[in-house]
Coordinates of C-alpha atoms in Angstrom, one line a residue:
X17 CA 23.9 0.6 -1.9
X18 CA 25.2 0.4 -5.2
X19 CA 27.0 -3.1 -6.2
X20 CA 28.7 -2.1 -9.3
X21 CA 32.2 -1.9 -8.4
X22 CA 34.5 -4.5 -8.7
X23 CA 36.1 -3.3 -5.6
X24 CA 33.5 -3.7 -3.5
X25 CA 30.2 -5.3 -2.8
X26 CA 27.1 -4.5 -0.5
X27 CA 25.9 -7.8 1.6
X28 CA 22.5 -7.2 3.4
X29 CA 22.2 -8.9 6.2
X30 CA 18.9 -8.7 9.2
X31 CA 18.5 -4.9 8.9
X32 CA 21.3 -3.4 8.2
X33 CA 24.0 -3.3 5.3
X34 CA 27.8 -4.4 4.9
X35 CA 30.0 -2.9 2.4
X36 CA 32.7 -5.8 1.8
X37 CA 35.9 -4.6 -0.2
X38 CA 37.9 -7.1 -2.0
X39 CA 40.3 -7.5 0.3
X40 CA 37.2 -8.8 2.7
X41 CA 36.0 -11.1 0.2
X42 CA 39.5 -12.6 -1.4
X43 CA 40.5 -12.5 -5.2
X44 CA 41.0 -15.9 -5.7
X45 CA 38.8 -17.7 -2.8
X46 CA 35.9 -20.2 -4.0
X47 CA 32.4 -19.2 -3.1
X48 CA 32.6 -21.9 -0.9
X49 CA 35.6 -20.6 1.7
X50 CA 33.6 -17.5 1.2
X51 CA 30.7 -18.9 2.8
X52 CA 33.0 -19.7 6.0
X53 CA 34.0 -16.1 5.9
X54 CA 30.3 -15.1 5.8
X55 CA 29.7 -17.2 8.9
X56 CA 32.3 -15.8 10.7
X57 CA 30.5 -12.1 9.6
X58 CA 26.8 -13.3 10.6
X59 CA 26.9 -16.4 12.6
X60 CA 25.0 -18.1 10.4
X61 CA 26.5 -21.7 9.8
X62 CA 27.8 -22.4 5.4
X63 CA 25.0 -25.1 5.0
X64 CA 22.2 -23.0 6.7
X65 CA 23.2 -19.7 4.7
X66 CA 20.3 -18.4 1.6
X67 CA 22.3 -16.5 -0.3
X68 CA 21.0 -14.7 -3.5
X69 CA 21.4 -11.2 -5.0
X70 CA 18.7 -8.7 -5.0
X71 CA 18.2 -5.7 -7.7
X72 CA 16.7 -3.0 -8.8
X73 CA 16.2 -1.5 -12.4
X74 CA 14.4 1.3 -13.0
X75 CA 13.4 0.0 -16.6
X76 CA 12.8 -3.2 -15.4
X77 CA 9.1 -4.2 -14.8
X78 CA 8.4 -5.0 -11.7
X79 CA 11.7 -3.2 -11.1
X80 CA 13.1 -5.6 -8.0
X81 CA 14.8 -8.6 -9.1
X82 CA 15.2 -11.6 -6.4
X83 CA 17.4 -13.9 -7.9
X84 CA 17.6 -17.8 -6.8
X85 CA 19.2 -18.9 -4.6
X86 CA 23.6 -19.5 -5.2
X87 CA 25.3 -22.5 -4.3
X88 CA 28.6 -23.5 -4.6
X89 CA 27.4 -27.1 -5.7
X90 CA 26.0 -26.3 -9.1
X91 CA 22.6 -24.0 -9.6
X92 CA 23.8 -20.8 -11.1
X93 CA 27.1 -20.5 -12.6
X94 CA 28.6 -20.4 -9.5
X95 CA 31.9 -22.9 -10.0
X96 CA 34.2 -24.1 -7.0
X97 CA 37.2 -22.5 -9.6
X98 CA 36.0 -19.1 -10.2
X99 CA 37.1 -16.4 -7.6
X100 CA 33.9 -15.4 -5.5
X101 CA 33.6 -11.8 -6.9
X102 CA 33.6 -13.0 -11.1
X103 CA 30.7 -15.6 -9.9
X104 CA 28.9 -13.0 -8.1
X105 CA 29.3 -10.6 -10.8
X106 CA 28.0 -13.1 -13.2
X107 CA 24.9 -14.2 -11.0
X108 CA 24.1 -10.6 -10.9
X109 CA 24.3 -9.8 -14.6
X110 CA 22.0 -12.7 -15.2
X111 CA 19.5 -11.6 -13.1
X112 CA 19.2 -7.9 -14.4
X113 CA 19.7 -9.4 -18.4
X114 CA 19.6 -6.7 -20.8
X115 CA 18.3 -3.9 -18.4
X116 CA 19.5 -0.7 -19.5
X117 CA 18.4 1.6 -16.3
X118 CA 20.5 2.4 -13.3
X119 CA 20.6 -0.4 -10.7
X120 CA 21.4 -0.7 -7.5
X121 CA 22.2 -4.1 -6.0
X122 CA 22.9 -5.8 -3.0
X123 CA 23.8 -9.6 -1.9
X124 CA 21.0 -11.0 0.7
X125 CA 22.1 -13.3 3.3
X126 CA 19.0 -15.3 5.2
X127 CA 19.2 -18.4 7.2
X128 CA 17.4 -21.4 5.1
X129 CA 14.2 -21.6 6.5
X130 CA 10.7 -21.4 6.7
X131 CA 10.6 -17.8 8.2
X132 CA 12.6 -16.6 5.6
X133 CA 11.0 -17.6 2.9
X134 CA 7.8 -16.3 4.5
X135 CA 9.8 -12.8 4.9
X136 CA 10.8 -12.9 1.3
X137 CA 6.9 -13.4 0.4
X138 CA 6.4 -10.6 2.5
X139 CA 8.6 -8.2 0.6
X140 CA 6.9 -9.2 -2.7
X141 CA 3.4 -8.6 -1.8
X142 CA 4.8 -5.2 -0.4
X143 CA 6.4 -4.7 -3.8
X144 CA 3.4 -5.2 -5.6
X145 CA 1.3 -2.5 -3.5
X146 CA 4.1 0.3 -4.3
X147 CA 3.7 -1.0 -8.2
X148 CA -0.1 0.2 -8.1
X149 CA 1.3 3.7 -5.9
X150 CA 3.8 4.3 -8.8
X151 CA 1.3 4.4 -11.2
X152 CA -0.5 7.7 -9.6
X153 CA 2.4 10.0 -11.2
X154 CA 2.1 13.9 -12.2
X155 CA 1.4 12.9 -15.7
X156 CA -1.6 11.0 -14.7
X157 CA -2.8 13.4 -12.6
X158 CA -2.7 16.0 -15.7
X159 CA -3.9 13.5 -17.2
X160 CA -7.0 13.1 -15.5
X161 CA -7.2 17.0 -14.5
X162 CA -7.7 17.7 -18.4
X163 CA -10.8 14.7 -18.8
X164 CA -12.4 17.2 -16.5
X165 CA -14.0 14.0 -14.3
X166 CA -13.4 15.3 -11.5
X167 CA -15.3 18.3 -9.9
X168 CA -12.3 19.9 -8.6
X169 CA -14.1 23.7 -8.5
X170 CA -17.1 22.5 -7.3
X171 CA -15.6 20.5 -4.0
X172 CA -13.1 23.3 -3.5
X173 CA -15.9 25.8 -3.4
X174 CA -18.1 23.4 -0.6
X175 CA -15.0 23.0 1.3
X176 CA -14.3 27.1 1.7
X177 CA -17.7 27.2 1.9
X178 CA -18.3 25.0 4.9
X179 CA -15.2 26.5 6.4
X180 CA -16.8 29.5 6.2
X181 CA -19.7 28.7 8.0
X182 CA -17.3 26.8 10.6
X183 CA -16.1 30.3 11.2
X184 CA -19.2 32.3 11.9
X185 CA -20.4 29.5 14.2
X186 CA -17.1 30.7 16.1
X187 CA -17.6 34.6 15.7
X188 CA -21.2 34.0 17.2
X189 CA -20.2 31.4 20.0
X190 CA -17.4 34.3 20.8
X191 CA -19.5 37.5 20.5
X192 CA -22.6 35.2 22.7
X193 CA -20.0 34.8 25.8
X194 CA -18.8 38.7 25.4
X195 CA -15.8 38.3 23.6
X196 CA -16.9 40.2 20.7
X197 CA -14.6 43.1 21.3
X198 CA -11.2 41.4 21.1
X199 CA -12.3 40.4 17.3
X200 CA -11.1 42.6 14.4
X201 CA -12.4 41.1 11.5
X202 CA -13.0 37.7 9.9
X203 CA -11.3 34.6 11.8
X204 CA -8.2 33.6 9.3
X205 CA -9.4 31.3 7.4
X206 CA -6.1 30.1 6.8
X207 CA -5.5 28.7 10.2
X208 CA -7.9 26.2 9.1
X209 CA -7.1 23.8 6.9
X210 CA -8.5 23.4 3.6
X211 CA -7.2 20.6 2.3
X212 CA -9.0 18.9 4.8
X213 CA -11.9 20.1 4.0
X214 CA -11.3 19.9 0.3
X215 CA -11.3 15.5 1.8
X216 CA -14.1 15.3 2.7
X217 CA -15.8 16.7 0.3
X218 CA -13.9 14.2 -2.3
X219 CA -15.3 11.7 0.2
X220 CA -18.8 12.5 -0.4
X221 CA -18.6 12.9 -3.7
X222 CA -16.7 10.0 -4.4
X223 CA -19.1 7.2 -2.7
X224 CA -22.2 8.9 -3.6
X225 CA -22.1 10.2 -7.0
X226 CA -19.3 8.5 -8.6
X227 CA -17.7 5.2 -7.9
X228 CA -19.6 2.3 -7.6
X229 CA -19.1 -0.9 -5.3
X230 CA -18.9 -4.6 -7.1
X231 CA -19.6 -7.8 -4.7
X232 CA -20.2 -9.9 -8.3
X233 CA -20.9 -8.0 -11.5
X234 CA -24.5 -7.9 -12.9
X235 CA -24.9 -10.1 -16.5
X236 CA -24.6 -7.1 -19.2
X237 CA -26.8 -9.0 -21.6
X238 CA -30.1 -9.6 -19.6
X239 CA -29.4 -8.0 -16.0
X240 CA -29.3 -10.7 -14.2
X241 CA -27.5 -10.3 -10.5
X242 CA -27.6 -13.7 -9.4
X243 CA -24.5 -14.6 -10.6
X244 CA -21.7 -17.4 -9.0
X245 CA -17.9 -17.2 -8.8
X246 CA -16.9 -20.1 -10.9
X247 CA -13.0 -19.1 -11.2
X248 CA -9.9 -17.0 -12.5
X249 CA -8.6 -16.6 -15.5
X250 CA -5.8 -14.7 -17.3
X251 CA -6.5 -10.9 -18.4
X252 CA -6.8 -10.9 -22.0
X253 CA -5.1 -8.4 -24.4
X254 CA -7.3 -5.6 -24.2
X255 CA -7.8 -6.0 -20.4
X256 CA -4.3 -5.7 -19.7
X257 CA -3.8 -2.6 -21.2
X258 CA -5.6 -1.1 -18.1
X259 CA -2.9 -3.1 -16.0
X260 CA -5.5 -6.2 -15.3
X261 CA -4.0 -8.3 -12.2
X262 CA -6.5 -10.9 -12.9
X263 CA -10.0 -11.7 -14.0
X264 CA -13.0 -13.1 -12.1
X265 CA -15.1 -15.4 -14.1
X266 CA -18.7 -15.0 -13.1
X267 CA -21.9 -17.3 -14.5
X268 CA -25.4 -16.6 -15.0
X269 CA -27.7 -17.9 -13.3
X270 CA -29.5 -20.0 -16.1
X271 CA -33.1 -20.0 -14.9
X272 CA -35.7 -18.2 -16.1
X273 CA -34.7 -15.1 -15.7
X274 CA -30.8 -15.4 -16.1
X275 CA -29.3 -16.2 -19.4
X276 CA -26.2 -18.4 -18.6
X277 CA -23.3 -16.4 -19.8
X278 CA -20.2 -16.2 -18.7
X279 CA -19.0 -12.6 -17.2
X280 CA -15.7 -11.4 -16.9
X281 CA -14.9 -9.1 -14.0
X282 CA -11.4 -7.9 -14.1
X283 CA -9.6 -6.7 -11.6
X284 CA -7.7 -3.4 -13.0
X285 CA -4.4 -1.4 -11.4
X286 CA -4.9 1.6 -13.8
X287 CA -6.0 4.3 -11.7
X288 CA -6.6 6.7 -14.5
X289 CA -9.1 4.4 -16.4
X290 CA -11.0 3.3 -13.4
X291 CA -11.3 7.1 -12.0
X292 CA -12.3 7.9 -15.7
X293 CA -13.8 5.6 -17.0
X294 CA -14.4 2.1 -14.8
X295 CA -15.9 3.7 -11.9
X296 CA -16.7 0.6 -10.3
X297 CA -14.7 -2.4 -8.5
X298 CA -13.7 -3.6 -4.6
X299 CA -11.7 -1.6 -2.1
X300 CA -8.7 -1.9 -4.4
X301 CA -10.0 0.5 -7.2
X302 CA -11.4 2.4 -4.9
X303 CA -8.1 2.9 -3.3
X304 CA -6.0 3.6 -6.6
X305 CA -9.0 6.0 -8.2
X306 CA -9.5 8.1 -4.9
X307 CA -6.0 8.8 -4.3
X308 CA -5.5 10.3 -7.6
X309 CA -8.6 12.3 -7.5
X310 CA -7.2 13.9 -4.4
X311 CA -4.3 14.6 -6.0
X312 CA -6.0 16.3 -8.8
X313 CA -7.8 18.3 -6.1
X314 CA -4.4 19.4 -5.6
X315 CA -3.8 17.5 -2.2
X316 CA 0.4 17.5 -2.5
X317 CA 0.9 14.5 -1.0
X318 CA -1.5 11.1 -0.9
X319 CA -0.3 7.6 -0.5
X320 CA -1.6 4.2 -0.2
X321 CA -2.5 2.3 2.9
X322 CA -3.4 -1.8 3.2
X323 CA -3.0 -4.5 5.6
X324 CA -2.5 -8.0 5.0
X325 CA -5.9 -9.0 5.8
X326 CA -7.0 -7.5 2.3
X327 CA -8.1 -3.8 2.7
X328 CA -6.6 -0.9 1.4
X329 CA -7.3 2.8 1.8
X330 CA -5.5 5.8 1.3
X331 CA -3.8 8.6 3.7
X332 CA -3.1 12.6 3.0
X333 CA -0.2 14.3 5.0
X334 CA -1.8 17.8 6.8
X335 CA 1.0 20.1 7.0
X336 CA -0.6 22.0 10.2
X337 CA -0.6 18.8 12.1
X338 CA 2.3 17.3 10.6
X339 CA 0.6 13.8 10.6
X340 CA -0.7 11.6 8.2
X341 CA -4.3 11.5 8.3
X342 CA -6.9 8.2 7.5
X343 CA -9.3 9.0 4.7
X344 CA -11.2 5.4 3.7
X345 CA -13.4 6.3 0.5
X346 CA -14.8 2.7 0.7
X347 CA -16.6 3.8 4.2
X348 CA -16.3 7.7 3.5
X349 CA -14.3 8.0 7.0
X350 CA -11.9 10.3 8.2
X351 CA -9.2 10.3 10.7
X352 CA -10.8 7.2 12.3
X353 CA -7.5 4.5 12.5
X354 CA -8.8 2.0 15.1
X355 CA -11.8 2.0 13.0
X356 CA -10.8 -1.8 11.4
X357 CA -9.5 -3.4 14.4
X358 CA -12.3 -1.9 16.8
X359 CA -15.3 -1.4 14.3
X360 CA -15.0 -4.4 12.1
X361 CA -12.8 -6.6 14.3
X362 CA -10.6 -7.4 12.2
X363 CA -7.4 -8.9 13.6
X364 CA -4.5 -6.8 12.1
X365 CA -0.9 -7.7 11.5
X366 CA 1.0 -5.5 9.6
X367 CA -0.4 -2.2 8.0
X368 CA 2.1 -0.8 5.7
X369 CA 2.2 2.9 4.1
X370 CA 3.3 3.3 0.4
X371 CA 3.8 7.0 -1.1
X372 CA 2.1 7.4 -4.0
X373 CA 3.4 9.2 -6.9
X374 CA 7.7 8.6 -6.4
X375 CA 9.8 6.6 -8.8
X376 CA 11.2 5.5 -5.4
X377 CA 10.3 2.9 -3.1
X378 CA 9.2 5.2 0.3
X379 CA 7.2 3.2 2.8
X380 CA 5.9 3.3 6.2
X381 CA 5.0 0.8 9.2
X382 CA 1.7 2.1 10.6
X383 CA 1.2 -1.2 12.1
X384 CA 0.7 0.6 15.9
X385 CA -1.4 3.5 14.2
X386 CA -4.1 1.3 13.0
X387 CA -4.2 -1.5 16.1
X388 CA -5.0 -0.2 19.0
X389 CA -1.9 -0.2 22.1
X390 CA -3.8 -3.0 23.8
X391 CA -3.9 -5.3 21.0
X392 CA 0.2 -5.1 20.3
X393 CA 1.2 -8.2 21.7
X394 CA -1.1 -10.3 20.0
X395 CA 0.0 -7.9 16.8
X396 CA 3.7 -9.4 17.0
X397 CA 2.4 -12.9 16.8
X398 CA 0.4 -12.5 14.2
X399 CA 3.1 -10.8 12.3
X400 CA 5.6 -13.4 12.5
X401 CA 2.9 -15.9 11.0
X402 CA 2.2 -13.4 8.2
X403 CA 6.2 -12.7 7.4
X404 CA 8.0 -14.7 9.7
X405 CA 11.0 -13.0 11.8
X406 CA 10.2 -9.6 12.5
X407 CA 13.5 -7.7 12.3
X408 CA 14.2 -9.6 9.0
X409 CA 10.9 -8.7 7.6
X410 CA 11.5 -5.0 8.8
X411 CA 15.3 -5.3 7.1
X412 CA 13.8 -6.4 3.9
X413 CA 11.4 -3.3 3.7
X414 CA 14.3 -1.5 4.5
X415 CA 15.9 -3.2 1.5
X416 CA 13.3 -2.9 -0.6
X417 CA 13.5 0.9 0.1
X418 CA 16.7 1.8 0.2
X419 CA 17.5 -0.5 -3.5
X420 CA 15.1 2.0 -4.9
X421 CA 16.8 5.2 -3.6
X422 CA 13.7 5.9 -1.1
X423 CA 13.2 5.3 2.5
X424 CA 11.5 3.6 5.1
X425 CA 10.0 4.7 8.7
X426 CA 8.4 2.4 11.6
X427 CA 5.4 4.4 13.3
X428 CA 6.1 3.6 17.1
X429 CA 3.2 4.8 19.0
X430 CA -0.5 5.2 17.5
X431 CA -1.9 8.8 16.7
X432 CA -4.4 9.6 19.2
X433 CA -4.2 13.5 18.4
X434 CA -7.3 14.8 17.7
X435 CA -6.2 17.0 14.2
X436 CA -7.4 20.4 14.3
X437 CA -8.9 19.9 10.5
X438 CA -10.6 17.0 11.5
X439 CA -13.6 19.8 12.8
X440 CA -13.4 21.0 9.0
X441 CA -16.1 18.1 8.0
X442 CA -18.4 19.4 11.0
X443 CA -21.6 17.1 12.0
X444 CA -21.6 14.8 9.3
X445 CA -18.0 13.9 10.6
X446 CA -18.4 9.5 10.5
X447 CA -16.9 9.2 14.8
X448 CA -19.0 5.7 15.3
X449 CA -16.9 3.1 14.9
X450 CA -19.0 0.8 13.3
X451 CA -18.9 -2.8 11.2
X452 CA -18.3 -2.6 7.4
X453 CA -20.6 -0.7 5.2
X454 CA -18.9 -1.3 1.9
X455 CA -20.1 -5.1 0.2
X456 CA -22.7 -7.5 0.8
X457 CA -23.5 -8.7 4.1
X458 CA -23.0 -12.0 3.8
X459 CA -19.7 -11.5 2.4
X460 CA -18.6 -9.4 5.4
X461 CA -19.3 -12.0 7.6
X462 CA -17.7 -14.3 5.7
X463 CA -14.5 -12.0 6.5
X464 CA -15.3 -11.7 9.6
X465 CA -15.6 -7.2 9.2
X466 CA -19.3 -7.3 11.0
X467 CA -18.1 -6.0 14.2
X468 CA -16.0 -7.5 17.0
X469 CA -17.4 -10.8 18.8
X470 CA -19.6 -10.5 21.8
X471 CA -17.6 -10.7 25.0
X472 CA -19.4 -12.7 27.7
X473 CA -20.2 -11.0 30.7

């Protein structure tokens, strides 16, 4: 994947890559004849052909670069004189600038059309969800661990302690049916697993006692909740040191009882300040904060989870099950993945998994994991609106992930294994898939998460 040899470059192209040597491309051939040669490569046609380099800097921020696109008619310097490899060379070092990290580069072909650029959008808003998983490294989580915030002793201890009790249950269910005598001891409590239960304990804890859901921010000078969205604005200085995306601007309600003044409500990506210190925001900071406090409960690996209908949650990879399991702080639910598509009926398209905590760019499709078989078909359609063409929305993640040195998986069937944890959070265990909990109700249904539409009979 790497593209800094003179001898040879990497063209992607659909899913897949091809490593050209300079024989391949020609010393001396204009951009243009190499466009002919492309076509004769791909198929696609010289005046249909999108062709622009993508990188990836690791001291670049955002670290993917997707340069415009380079014609032979002007644009870039890209001259009909220069040999094709010193005019690719060039476009490429004008894209990564003064970027002093190791790169890795590749030349993307895509046919000049609407789907494409739809496929390119996709990969960007992908992008932008690994940029908030990147944050959640081992030096925040020490980070964090130190502030103390997090009751890490006190949901470890629940969690053995309601395995525990899971465990006499058993003995006394066994002994009751005259079993008793094959049992030598305690049941091993490490054939149950804790870090389950060590969830949903963080669960609890989390929705209950510590973070705090925000439909429209209350007015900090006269407490005032009937506030109105009246736009956006740019984070200021201060706000963007806690990695502010954007800022809701919210008014007062001047009447008797409101004051009229303006309130800003930004919308942070630090996951350290808003598990320390914001506590509050939408599914978005719940996300980012829950995910590193389960990885200062010691949970090895935790990554991010959303889907293009604007919700994200997180997962946690159980080692005795050797699955990914769905933990959704905003609704304090576990293991329940058709709970979206059959609770709130949402319409899904494409769920995406990003690993939280890597330099690298590792991702996941859990498209068929969260959307249940019997809704696949309309799945694909509504894909393609979202991203376009499929397989070259699919190559770019596979772009996007190998650039970065990291990988990328497609989930092919949904999980419909029952985890043996999953019995580790007992009675209180959230099984009803029900409409959204999280938000005001009015703006649920103006999302359309209040539960699936009545069939008629």
């Amino acid at each position: 994947m790497r593209a800094e040899s003179a001898s040879t470059l990497v063209l992607w192209f659909g899913a897949s890559a091809l490593t050209l040597s300079r024989a391949e491309i020609g010393e001396t051939t204009s951009l243009a004849r190499w466009r002919a040669r492309l076509c004769a490569l791909t198929g696609i046609a010289p005046d249909l052909q999108y062709l622009c380099w993508v990188s990836w800097c690791s001291d670049l921020e955002p670290p993917l670069r997707v340069g415009p696109e380079m014609r032979a008619d002007g644009g870039l310097p890209v001259e009909e004189a220069l040999p094709a490899l010193v005019a690719l060379a060039e476009a490429r070092a004008e894209l990564l600038g003064p970027a002093r990290g190791s790169s890795h580069s590749s030349l993307l072909l895509l046919r000049r059309d609407e789907s494409s650029a739809k496929s390119l959008a996709f990969m960007m808003r992908v992008l932008q969800q690994w940029q908030q998983a990147r944050c959640l490294d081992e030096r925040a989580v020490e980070q964090v661990r130190a502030s103390g915030v997090v009751p890490v002793a006190r949901l470890e201890q629940a969690a053995e302690d309601h395995l525990s009790s899971i465990v006499r249950s058993e003995l006394r269910d066994e002994a009751a049916s005259g079993d008793a005598a094959e049992i030598s001891g305690a049941f091993p409590i490490t054939e149950i697993c804790l870090t389950a239960a060590v969830v949903v304990e963080a669960l609890r804890w989390f929705k209950r006692e510590h973070f705090q859901w925000v439909h429209r921010p209350a007015c900090e000078r006269c407490g005032e909740e009937a506030v109105r969205l009246v736009g956006l604005d740019a984070p200021t200085e201060l706000e963007a040191v806690h990695a502010a995306g954007r800022v809701e601007v919210y008014e007062c309600s001047p009447s008797e009882r409101g004051c009229g003044q303006l309130l800003r409500f930004p919308r942070y990506n630090d996951a350290v300040y808003l598990l320390t210190q914001g506590r509050r925001g939408r599914c978005g900071e719940w996300a980012q904060a829950f995910a590193l406090a389960l990885r200062v409960c010691s949970v090895p690996r935790v990554r991010l989870v959303f889907d293009f209908e604007d919700h994200i949650w997180t997962e946690f990879w159980s080692e005795s099950s050797e699955m990914w399991i769905h933990a959704d702080p905003c609704e304090e639910v576990l293991h329940e993945p058709h709970l979206y598509s059959r609770g709130w009926g949402k319409a899904l398209s494409w769920v995406i998994a990003v690993e939280v905590g890597r330099d690298a760019c590792y991702l996941e499709d859990r498209s068929r994991v969260y959307i249940p078989s019997e809704g696949w078909p309309s799945m694909k359609q509504r894909q393609e609106r979202v991203a376009g063409d499929i397989s070259v929305a699919t190559g770019l993640l596979r772009l996007l992930s190998a650039l970065s040195g990291g990988e990328f998986h497609e989930a092919t069937h949904a999980t419909v294994v029952e985890p043996p944890e999953a019995s580790a959070s007992g009675s209180e265990r959230q099984t009803s898939l029900r409409p959204r909990q999280s938000g005001a109700l009015e703006w649920i249904a103006s999302r359309g998460e209040n539960g699936p539409a009545p069939t008629n009979p």
